[in-house]
Amino acid sequence: MAAQTGLSPALMSRSDVPVFPAVPLSAEAAPFTPLGTDGWKLGSPSDAEKQFTRCATKLRALRADSGQLREGLNLLFDQLLSENYNKTFDPSINIRPEEVCSLLKHVSCLVPLSQEHLVIKLCQVMHHLLNQLKVIMDERTLDILVKYTTNALKVCSTWTHSDILLALSTIVYGNGPQCHQHLSDLLREDGVLLLYSSPSQSNMELRRVALNCMANICLRIPGQPPLDDQYRTVSFSVFQKTLQSPKPPATDELFYCMVIQAALKGLQCCLSGGKWKFGGGEELGSVLALLKRFMFQGAPGVNVEWPAVLYPAPLPQYESLPASKPAEMPKPSEGPKDAAVSGKASGNKKRRPRGKGKKTNTEGGRGDDGEEDDREAVSALQRGGGREGGRADAEPFKSSAVSLYPSWKKNSSDSEFSDPEGSAQSKLRLYHARVRQGALHCLLAVVKSIEKRTLYGFWSSFIPDSPIGGPPPLTLLTIILKDPSPKVRACALQVLSAMLDGSRQFLAVAEDTASPRTSYTPLSFSLATAVRELHRALSLALLAETSPQTLTQVIKCLAYLVANAPYHRLRPGLLSPLWKQMRPYVRHRDANVRVSVLTLYGALVTTQAPLPEVQLLLRQPEGSSSTGLFTPQDSALSWRQRDGVSSPSRTTLSQRGSCSHSPRVPHTPGEEDSAPPWLLQLCVSLVTQPREDQSESDGAGTGGGVVLEPSPVRLEALQVMSHLVRGYYSLAQTCLFEIGQVSARCLRETDPSIQLHGAKLLEELGTGIIQQYRAENNVPESSRVPVSQVVQFWSDVLSGPLNGALQNEQHPTLQTSACETLSSILPQAFAQLPDKTQLMCITVLLGLTYSDNYLVKTAAVRALGVYILFPCLREDVMFVADTANTILAALDDRSPNVRAKAAWSLGNLTDTLIVNMESVGVDFQEELSDMLLLKMLQSATRASDDKDRVKSNAVRALGNLLHFLRQSQLTRSAFQRPLEEAVRALVKTVQSEATMKVRWNACCALGNAFRNPSLPLDSAPWSSDAFSALCHVVTSCKNFKVRIKSAAALAVPAHRCCYGDTKRFSCVWRSLATALENSEDTNDFLEYRYSASLRHTLSQALLHLLSLSQSQDMPAIGALLNGEEGIGIKGHLIKYVRAEEGSGGGGEGAQGEKDAVGDSFTPQQRIGGLQQTLIRLKGLTSEGEGQGEEEIGKEVVVNFLEDILKTCEEP
């Protein structure tokens, strides 16, 4: 065959080329099928693998006393260095790490440190093998190789140290913590690494390799412990000094860039290698100033006197371009000079191994940050700087456009450089770009390692906070808009995204709806300006960006901005241009861009929903928002529109027959002519419709079938639909059944992620309906989805694929989501579902509470806690009993999540008991088993000693149960001890150091228990402890909401005998009066919003006690009212009776008033109640020994009330 094809036998003798049998050409011959990568080698070792095995065998055979040792080592080392072991080049290479470690250990014993040429070659072999094969060394090999290279640095001449350090940096890559016994020598004051990395070191190559070695020592591999702090601190100081030191004179710019790049890499490794705390003083500001300086390294036209430190309030004169000083242009004559001296600064020419195949550089991984093959970037820079020519039209800073776009941005035909000069300039620009990229990576590490509140002080140094005017500041936006390297722009966008992420609380202050003050610029206006500048700059970047990867970062950055900015406090108009600008990108060829666009749309419909501006955008007709839009990417965007055929995004709900014309969905007035939101149509099409075309990034189709969008695009579209339903349900409800069909289709698919998002979408639909029917939301009945349609919707869902998801034990997360979907059924609709459907839901949930997966069990128990509140189920004693037994079993589960949801469900169940007791009466109480109630009481008592998230609902259940128990049950001996334990558990919780929510619920629970007239509050031994705990809390708790609840609980007993003897009654009165007097004493400003509500509740409680008081209580009350305290109490009670601050405080603080007797009374009713109290007190008669004191006290109280009435009756 060789003769037939004209190939020489020598070429055909290679072992890796298969010999094909001769096949005559004919029409009947089988079609040619190329062999895959696996089929080509057929399991045979590669040439590199054979060469390594051959050399390793010969090296192991060598002995130190061999006469031909030096020649043999030289030859074998050269052969090892000549091969390319990179798996990217040849995936079939399979050399085990153990073989490499064994070989290097053996060879290190053969090469004496006196043979310096052999030492260099051995170090090159170490670097070559470890770097290309990505070998993870065992501790023994690591120790031997580190010891060998460190000894070589001590013994060998200086000219060998560059190669030795390169090998050492490869060995210690990510192994810093394992080398701690050697680090004391390497990183001590006179250690070799500190010596060579010092700014005073004249050999730039040695300095660069030493810095790189220190960086690799600081590098932390995920899962490994961080480097010891003392070594990180020493290394950090070295890297910082390197960046602060000026470029040495007569130093080649390329070598200086490589040194700076190594220092930046080391700084990043220090910051990312574990928790890092910046020292006191100006260390953080100094680092940020350095990074900002190197962010603009080599940027054309930037000639700024950089500050040494950035302060939280930076000085603007250091941050802008000087208007009078022209930009210094690179001299053409410097190009060949730099190229000529390149490589001479170190005095040691870098050696490259001879290889059979094309070498791929991997030194950036472990050792040297060597040059990567960036010919495309260089050629792009030569052609025009890597950005579009139309870029100048979109420049925000026109005054500096010339200085920031120098002559090297011209086309190659206009360049003043010759070819060698242009190549040198391109290489220098490439190295400058790497420095800028490294600085941005470091800045990203800083942003992630410091607290957000610390970072906010430096925002103005990196994000402009003033309108356009004057010289433009140098910020991240400058890089995003003007840097010629797409990688650098992408890094700047990542930093900006990290700064914006989680900044909602900081940006919440922003506001520009009012006109700004002229005397000073408030922080709110500065932040609002910053938000507007970010919108403007990122929109320009979106128009000009050509790199799909960087374009994705631009859109993601916009999503972070939208998710955190307070648009309800800003002037409208920021979101509309962005909404319209994004629409063409949903048809971009790159799938990652499409995913990021959907992420941004998800942020738009999530932020402060519902926003009026977004609501208007969603209501706009389909074609109106894209009129007149043009972007440079139009040629790449229109993959969905070919030959005038509409894209799937435009043949959606409205063309299939708008859901507004569905016979099953009647509409509110004015909705008949409105189409579904365009965004909803787009998402439905992306999820359900096949692609018309297939982009390169989407991969190949599957077997010639219907090819849908890539999974990430479909998942993000489902997410957007969920956000849209959650935030703008009134717009999405017209397509209720269609969205339900999309969810059902997703549940029928085999991809668990698609199924999960389909179930989540169903849950959002159900939750949206429930929100409409909640009374506090005040949604008109005409705007709600009719109950009949809700019933039909859930009938379709429950007869569809949701059942399969509920029973899918292979995917517990899907089961969990399906359980949550069942819990989102509208109670009114559940009552109208067929009995078998209701029974199916209940049976499935009861069964899933016994699942082995805690997520499924948690969701099922929570769903039962929702169902127990349904009016159609709560009076069913059998269902209540079954649910109670299931919840009690879950309360003993080992998972705290399950126990927390079980406690919440038990609280709901006991709420149901109270409702049934009030609506059904004794019949329901008698039907419920006493033993079940006893078990519930005991389980809730045990749960009150659990974690806080369990305890908060356990005490709620205890209060309800103590309220629910009947006289016949309380007198039974079986209930006596559990009853006392339950009350003492509440008292303990009230007095504990638990979270305020837990103590607040415990106070509510005691007040709830006091409502049971059968409880022996006057005689029980635990009664005194309960009142004492509440009296202590009402006067001393720092949290006003807890005080409110304790005061409300003290006002609950309806009879004087419930308060016990005179001593306890006077203690309660004195505690309430003291609390009223100190109702404004707090060190926490946030508590002041509840102070009015606290005074209201305390005043009501005091008047309630006066209405129940007897003659024996008058001396104590009169003594308190007769002093100075009485004057203050009188003023508060007058305000209460007049309702001057009756509902003050609002929010959750006002919630405390709802438990107070007479809370909803008008001022006239309160005056009437006070008059009745006065009449009753005047009619009291004194008996016994203290008759005189009682009469005096009664007189004081009567006069006190008459003064209040007189004041309140005055106009």
PDB file of N, CA and C in Angstrom, residues 775-837:
ATOM      1  N   ALA A 775     -56.842  38.382  52.972  1.00  0.00           N
ATOM      2  CA  ALA A 775     -57.607  39.606  53.219  1.00  0.00           C
ATOM      3  C   ALA A 775     -56.709  40.828  53.314  1.00  0.00           C
ATOM      4  N   GLU A 776     -55.519  40.676  53.910  1.00  0.00           N
ATOM      5  CA  GLU A 776     -54.658  41.838  54.112  1.00  0.00           C
ATOM      6  C   GLU A 776     -54.118  42.414  52.814  1.00  0.00           C
ATOM      7  N   ASN A 777     -54.164  41.654  51.712  1.00  0.00           N
ATOM      8  CA  ASN A 777     -53.660  42.157  50.436  1.00  0.00           C
ATOM      9  C   ASN A 777     -54.684  42.999  49.687  1.00  0.00           C
ATOM     10  N   ASN A 778     -55.942  42.940  50.116  1.00  0.00           N
ATOM     11  CA  ASN A 778     -57.003  43.804  49.562  1.00  0.00           C
ATOM     12  C   ASN A 778     -57.094  43.730  48.032  1.00  0.00           C
ATOM     13  N   VAL A 779     -57.019  42.537  47.481  1.00  0.00           N
ATOM     14  CA  VAL A 779     -57.178  42.374  46.035  1.00  0.00           C
ATOM     15  C   VAL A 779     -58.672  42.290  45.729  1.00  0.00           C
ATOM     16  N   PRO A 780     -59.183  43.161  44.851  1.00  0.00           N
ATOM     17  CA  PRO A 780     -60.630  43.101  44.538  1.00  0.00           C
ATOM     18  C   PRO A 780     -61.009  41.728  43.983  1.00  0.00           C
ATOM     19  N   GLU A 781     -62.235  41.336  44.262  1.00  0.00           N
ATOM     20  CA  GLU A 781     -62.679  40.015  43.817  1.00  0.00           C
ATOM     21  C   GLU A 781     -62.676  39.905  42.300  1.00  0.00           C
ATOM     22  N   SER A 782     -62.914  41.030  41.623  1.00  0.00           N
ATOM     23  CA  SER A 782     -62.924  41.001  40.162  1.00  0.00           C
ATOM     24  C   SER A 782     -61.534  40.754  39.580  1.00  0.00           C
ATOM     25  N   SER A 783     -60.485  41.027  40.369  1.00  0.00           N
ATOM     26  CA  SER A 783     -59.121  40.832  39.883  1.00  0.00           C
ATOM     27  C   SER A 783     -58.553  39.473  40.265  1.00  0.00           C
ATOM     28  N   ARG A 784     -59.265  38.721  41.066  1.00  0.00           N
ATOM     29  CA  ARG A 784     -58.771  37.409  41.473  1.00  0.00           C
ATOM     30  C   ARG A 784     -59.099  36.355  40.426  1.00  0.00           C
ATOM     31  N   VAL A 785     -58.343  35.284  40.463  1.00  0.00           N
ATOM     32  CA  VAL A 785     -58.695  34.119  39.649  1.00  0.00           C
ATOM     33  C   VAL A 785     -59.894  33.451  40.314  1.00  0.00           C
ATOM     34  N   PRO A 786     -60.988  33.247  39.601  1.00  0.00           N
ATOM     35  CA  PRO A 786     -62.173  32.640  40.233  1.00  0.00           C
ATOM     36  C   PRO A 786     -61.856  31.268  40.818  1.00  0.00           C
ATOM     37  N   VAL A 787     -62.544  30.951  41.912  1.00  0.00           N
ATOM     38  CA  VAL A 787     -62.296  29.671  42.591  1.00  0.00           C
ATOM     39  C   VAL A 787     -62.552  28.503  41.657  1.00  0.00           C
ATOM     40  N   SER A 788     -63.558  28.642  40.789  1.00  0.00           N
ATOM     41  CA  SER A 788     -63.871  27.539  39.865  1.00  0.00           C
ATOM     42  C   SER A 788     -62.681  27.245  38.948  1.00  0.00           C
ATOM     43  N   GLN A 789     -62.012  28.304  38.486  1.00  0.00           N
ATOM     44  CA  GLN A 789     -60.832  28.086  37.642  1.00  0.00           C
ATOM     45  C   GLN A 789     -59.678  27.495  38.442  1.00  0.00           C
ATOM     46  N   VAL A 790     -59.541  27.920  39.688  1.00  0.00           N
ATOM     47  CA  VAL A 790     -58.492  27.359  40.536  1.00  0.00           C
ATOM     48  C   VAL A 790     -58.732  25.864  40.744  1.00  0.00           C
ATOM     49  N   VAL A 791     -59.988  25.499  40.954  1.00  0.00           N
ATOM     50  CA  VAL A 791     -60.332  24.084  41.124  1.00  0.00           C
ATOM     51  C   VAL A 791     -59.979  23.299  39.864  1.00  0.00           C
ATOM     52  N   GLN A 792     -60.329  23.862  38.713  1.00  0.00           N
ATOM     53  CA  GLN A 792     -60.032  23.191  37.453  1.00  0.00           C
ATOM     54  C   GLN A 792     -58.526  23.067  37.245  1.00  0.00           C
ATOM     55  N   PHE A 793     -57.799  24.130  37.590  1.00  0.00           N
ATOM     56  CA  PHE A 793     -56.347  24.120  37.434  1.00  0.00           C
ATOM     57  C   PHE A 793     -55.728  22.997  38.268  1.00  0.00           C
ATOM     58  N   TRP A 794     -56.089  22.921  39.537  1.00  0.00           N
ATOM     59  CA  TRP A 794     -55.488  21.901  40.405  1.00  0.00           C
ATOM     60  C   TRP A 794     -55.980  20.499  40.060  1.00  0.00           C
ATOM     61  N   SER A 795     -57.185  20.393  39.536  1.00  0.00           N
ATOM     62  CA  SER A 795     -57.653  19.078  39.084  1.00  0.00           C
ATOM     63  C   SER A 795     -56.777  18.572  37.945  1.00  0.00           C
ATOM     64  N   ASP A 796     -56.450  19.487  37.011  1.00  0.00           N
ATOM     65  CA  ASP A 796     -55.567  19.099  35.907  1.00  0.00           C
ATOM     66  C   ASP A 796     -54.172  18.739  36.408  1.00  0.00           C
ATOM     67  N   VAL A 797     -53.663  19.543  37.349  1.00  0.00           N
ATOM     68  CA  VAL A 797     -52.304  19.305  37.851  1.00  0.00           C
ATOM     69  C   VAL A 797     -52.224  17.981  38.601  1.00  0.00           C
ATOM     70  N   LEU A 798     -53.201  17.730  39.472  1.00  0.00           N
ATOM     71  CA  LEU A 798     -53.145  16.538  40.325  1.00  0.00           C
ATOM     72  C   LEU A 798     -53.466  15.266  39.564  1.00  0.00           C
ATOM     73  N   SER A 799     -54.036  15.397  38.387  1.00  0.00           N
ATOM     74  CA  SER A 799     -54.264  14.214  37.552  1.00  0.00           C
ATOM     75  C   SER A 799     -53.148  14.040  36.517  1.00  0.00           C
ATOM     76  N   GLY A 800     -52.145  14.906  36.580  1.00  0.00           N
ATOM     77  CA  GLY A 800     -51.044  14.861  35.619  1.00  0.00           C
ATOM     78  C   GLY A 800     -49.791  14.234  36.206  1.00  0.00           C
ATOM     79  N   PRO A 801     -48.621  14.686  35.742  1.00  0.00           N
ATOM     80  CA  PRO A 801     -47.353  14.045  36.119  1.00  0.00           C
ATOM     81  C   PRO A 801     -46.851  14.395  37.510  1.00  0.00           C
ATOM     82  N   LEU A 802     -47.580  15.240  38.264  1.00  0.00           N
ATOM     83  CA  LEU A 802     -47.117  15.577  39.601  1.00  0.00           C
ATOM     84  C   LEU A 802     -47.077  14.349  40.500  1.00  0.00           C
ATOM     85  N   ASN A 803     -48.005  13.414  40.274  1.00  0.00           N
ATOM     86  CA  ASN A 803     -48.012  12.188  41.082  1.00  0.00           C
ATOM     87  C   ASN A 803     -46.711  11.415  40.913  1.00  0.00           C
ATOM     88  N   GLY A 804     -46.227  11.352  39.695  1.00  0.00           N
ATOM     89  CA  GLY A 804     -44.965  10.655  39.453  1.00  0.00           C
ATOM     90  C   GLY A 804     -43.809  11.324  40.183  1.00  0.00           C
ATOM     91  N   ALA A 805     -43.831  12.657  40.222  1.00  0.00           N
ATOM     92  CA  ALA A 805     -42.764  13.375  40.936  1.00  0.00           C
ATOM     93  C   ALA A 805     -42.831  13.099  42.435  1.00  0.00           C
ATOM     94  N   LEU A 806     -44.051  12.988  42.972  1.00  0.00           N
ATOM     95  CA  LEU A 806     -44.203  12.705  44.402  1.00  0.00           C
ATOM     96  C   LEU A 806     -43.666  11.321  44.772  1.00  0.00           C
ATOM     97  N   GLN A 807     -43.687  10.406  43.834  1.00  0.00           N
ATOM     98  CA  GLN A 807     -43.269   9.030  44.107  1.00  0.00           C
ATOM     99  C   GLN A 807     -41.863   8.718  43.571  1.00  0.00           C
ATOM    100  N   ASN A 808     -41.163   9.746  43.093  1.00  0.00           N
ATOM    101  CA  ASN A 808     -39.846   9.539  42.494  1.00  0.00           C
ATOM    102  C   ASN A 808     -38.783   9.503  43.594  1.00  0.00           C
ATOM    103  N   GLU A 809     -38.544   8.316  44.143  1.00  0.00           N
ATOM    104  CA  GLU A 809     -37.605   8.185  45.253  1.00  0.00           C
ATOM    105  C   GLU A 809     -36.151   8.361  44.817  1.00  0.00           C
ATOM    106  N   GLN A 810     -35.883   8.229  43.507  1.00  0.00           N
ATOM    107  CA  GLN A 810     -34.508   8.404  43.031  1.00  0.00           C
ATOM    108  C   GLN A 810     -34.068   9.865  43.104  1.00  0.00           C
ATOM    109  N   HIS A 811     -35.026  10.791  43.137  1.00  0.00           N
ATOM    110  CA  HIS A 811     -34.701  12.217  43.162  1.00  0.00           C
ATOM    111  C   HIS A 811     -35.451  12.868  44.324  1.00  0.00           C
ATOM    112  N   PRO A 812     -34.909  12.787  45.535  1.00  0.00           N
ATOM    113  CA  PRO A 812     -35.609  13.333  46.699  1.00  0.00           C
ATOM    114  C   PRO A 812     -35.839  14.841  46.626  1.00  0.00           C
ATOM    115  N   THR A 813     -34.952  15.573  45.942  1.00  0.00           N
ATOM    116  CA  THR A 813     -35.169  17.018  45.811  1.00  0.00           C
ATOM    117  C   THR A 813     -36.437  17.301  45.027  1.00  0.00           C
ATOM    118  N   LEU A 814     -36.696  16.495  44.001  1.00  0.00           N
ATOM    119  CA  LEU A 814     -37.927  16.641  43.233  1.00  0.00           C
ATOM    120  C   LEU A 814     -39.138  16.292  44.090  1.00  0.00           C
ATOM    121  N   GLN A 815     -39.031  15.237  44.886  1.00  0.00           N
ATOM    122  CA  GLN A 815     -40.115  14.894  45.805  1.00  0.00           C
ATOM    123  C   GLN A 815     -40.396  16.042  46.767  1.00  0.00           C
ATOM    124  N   THR A 816     -39.330  16.641  47.259  1.00  0.00           N
ATOM    125  CA  THR A 816     -39.480  17.769  48.187  1.00  0.00           C
ATOM    126  C   THR A 816     -40.242  18.914  47.534  1.00  0.00           C
ATOM    127  N   SER A 817     -39.841  19.260  46.317  1.00  0.00           N
ATOM    128  CA  SER A 817     -40.512  20.343  45.606  1.00  0.00           C
ATOM    129  C   SER A 817     -41.970  19.999  45.315  1.00  0.00           C
ATOM    130  N   ALA A 818     -42.243  18.736  44.996  1.00  0.00           N
ATOM    131  CA  ALA A 818     -43.625  18.319  44.746  1.00  0.00           C
ATOM    132  C   ALA A 818     -44.471  18.440  46.011  1.00  0.00           C
ATOM    133  N   CYS A 819     -43.900  18.107  47.176  1.00  0.00           N
ATOM    134  CA  CYS A 819     -44.613  18.290  48.445  1.00  0.00           C
ATOM    135  C   CYS A 819     -44.938  19.769  48.678  1.00  0.00           C
ATOM    136  N   GLU A 820     -43.963  20.627  48.400  1.00  0.00           N
ATOM    137  CA  GLU A 820     -44.194  22.062  48.569  1.00  0.00           C
ATOM    138  C   GLU A 820     -45.263  22.557  47.605  1.00  0.00           C
ATOM    139  N   THR A 821     -45.333  21.950  46.435  1.00  0.00           N
ATOM    140  CA  THR A 821     -46.397  22.299  45.483  1.00  0.00           C
ATOM    141  C   THR A 821     -47.761  21.917  46.046  1.00  0.00           C
ATOM    142  N   LEU A 822     -47.876  20.750  46.645  1.00  0.00           N
ATOM    143  CA  LEU A 822     -49.147  20.334  47.243  1.00  0.00           C
ATOM    144  C   LEU A 822     -49.593  21.289  48.350  1.00  0.00           C
ATOM    145  N   SER A 823     -48.626  21.864  49.050  1.00  0.00           N
ATOM    146  CA  SER A 823     -48.985  22.767  50.145  1.00  0.00           C
ATOM    147  C   SER A 823     -49.401  24.146  49.664  1.00  0.00           C
ATOM    148  N   SER A 824     -49.309  24.409  48.352  1.00  0.00           N
ATOM    149  CA  SER A 824     -49.673  25.732  47.821  1.00  0.00           C
ATOM    150  C   SER A 824     -51.062  25.740  47.184  1.00  0.00           C
ATOM    151  N   ILE A 825     -51.897  24.771  47.527  1.00  0.00           N
ATOM    152  CA  ILE A 825     -53.271  24.727  47.007  1.00  0.00           C
ATOM    153  C   ILE A 825     -54.140  25.683  47.830  1.00  0.00           C
ATOM    154  N   LEU A 826     -54.950  26.476  47.145  1.00  0.00           N
ATOM    155  CA  LEU A 826     -55.869  27.393  47.822  1.00  0.00           C
ATOM    156  C   LEU A 826     -56.862  26.599  48.671  1.00  0.00           C
ATOM    157  N   PRO A 827     -57.020  26.922  49.963  1.00  0.00           N
ATOM    158  CA  PRO A 827     -57.932  26.139  50.814  1.00  0.00           C
ATOM    159  C   PRO A 827     -59.357  26.060  50.270  1.00  0.00           C
ATOM    160  N   GLN A 828     -59.857  27.190  49.730  1.00  0.00           N
ATOM    161  CA  GLN A 828     -61.222  27.162  49.182  1.00  0.00           C
ATOM    162  C   GLN A 828     -61.319  26.215  47.990  1.00  0.00           C
ATOM    163  N   ALA A 829     -60.248  26.134  47.205  1.00  0.00           N
ATOM    164  CA  ALA A 829     -60.255  25.234  46.054  1.00  0.00           C
ATOM    165  C   ALA A 829     -60.096  23.790  46.505  1.00  0.00           C
ATOM    166  N   PHE A 830     -59.314  23.546  47.528  1.00  0.00           N
ATOM    167  CA  PHE A 830     -59.127  22.184  48.024  1.00  0.00           C
ATOM    168  C   PHE A 830     -60.458  21.598  48.493  1.00  0.00           C
ATOM    169  N   ALA A 831     -61.270  22.438  49.100  1.00  0.00           N
ATOM    170  CA  ALA A 831     -62.566  21.950  49.590  1.00  0.00           C
ATOM    171  C   ALA A 831     -63.470  21.499  48.461  1.00  0.00           C
ATOM    172  N   GLN A 832     -63.276  22.049  47.251  1.00  0.00           N
ATOM    173  CA  GLN A 832     -64.144  21.703  46.114  1.00  0.00           C
ATOM    174  C   GLN A 832     -63.533  20.630  45.219  1.00  0.00           C
ATOM    175  N   LEU A 833     -62.343  20.173  45.533  1.00  0.00           N
ATOM    176  CA  LEU A 833     -61.766  19.073  44.762  1.00  0.00           C
ATOM    177  C   LEU A 833     -62.518  17.783  45.071  1.00  0.00           C
ATOM    178  N   PRO A 834     -62.517  16.834  44.146  1.00  0.00           N
ATOM    179  CA  PRO A 834     -63.180  15.554  44.421  1.00  0.00           C
ATOM    180  C   PRO A 834     -62.599  14.889  45.670  1.00  0.00           C
ATOM    181  N   ASP A 835     -63.448  14.125  46.348  1.00  0.00           N
ATOM    182  CA  ASP A 835     -63.019  13.488  47.594  1.00  0.00           C
ATOM    183  C   ASP A 835     -61.802  12.596  47.380  1.00  0.00           C
ATOM    184  N   LYS A 836     -61.778  11.872  46.257  1.00  0.00           N
ATOM    185  CA  LYS A 836     -60.640  10.968  46.026  1.00  0.00           C
ATOM    186  C   LYS A 836     -59.341  11.756  45.815  1.00  0.00           C
ATOM    187  N   THR A 837     -59.451  12.962  45.234  1.00  0.00           N
ATOM    188  CA  THR A 837     -58.263  13.792  45.051  1.00  0.00           C
ATOM    189  C   THR A 837     -57.766  14.311  46.390  1.00  0.00           C
TER     190      THR A 837
END
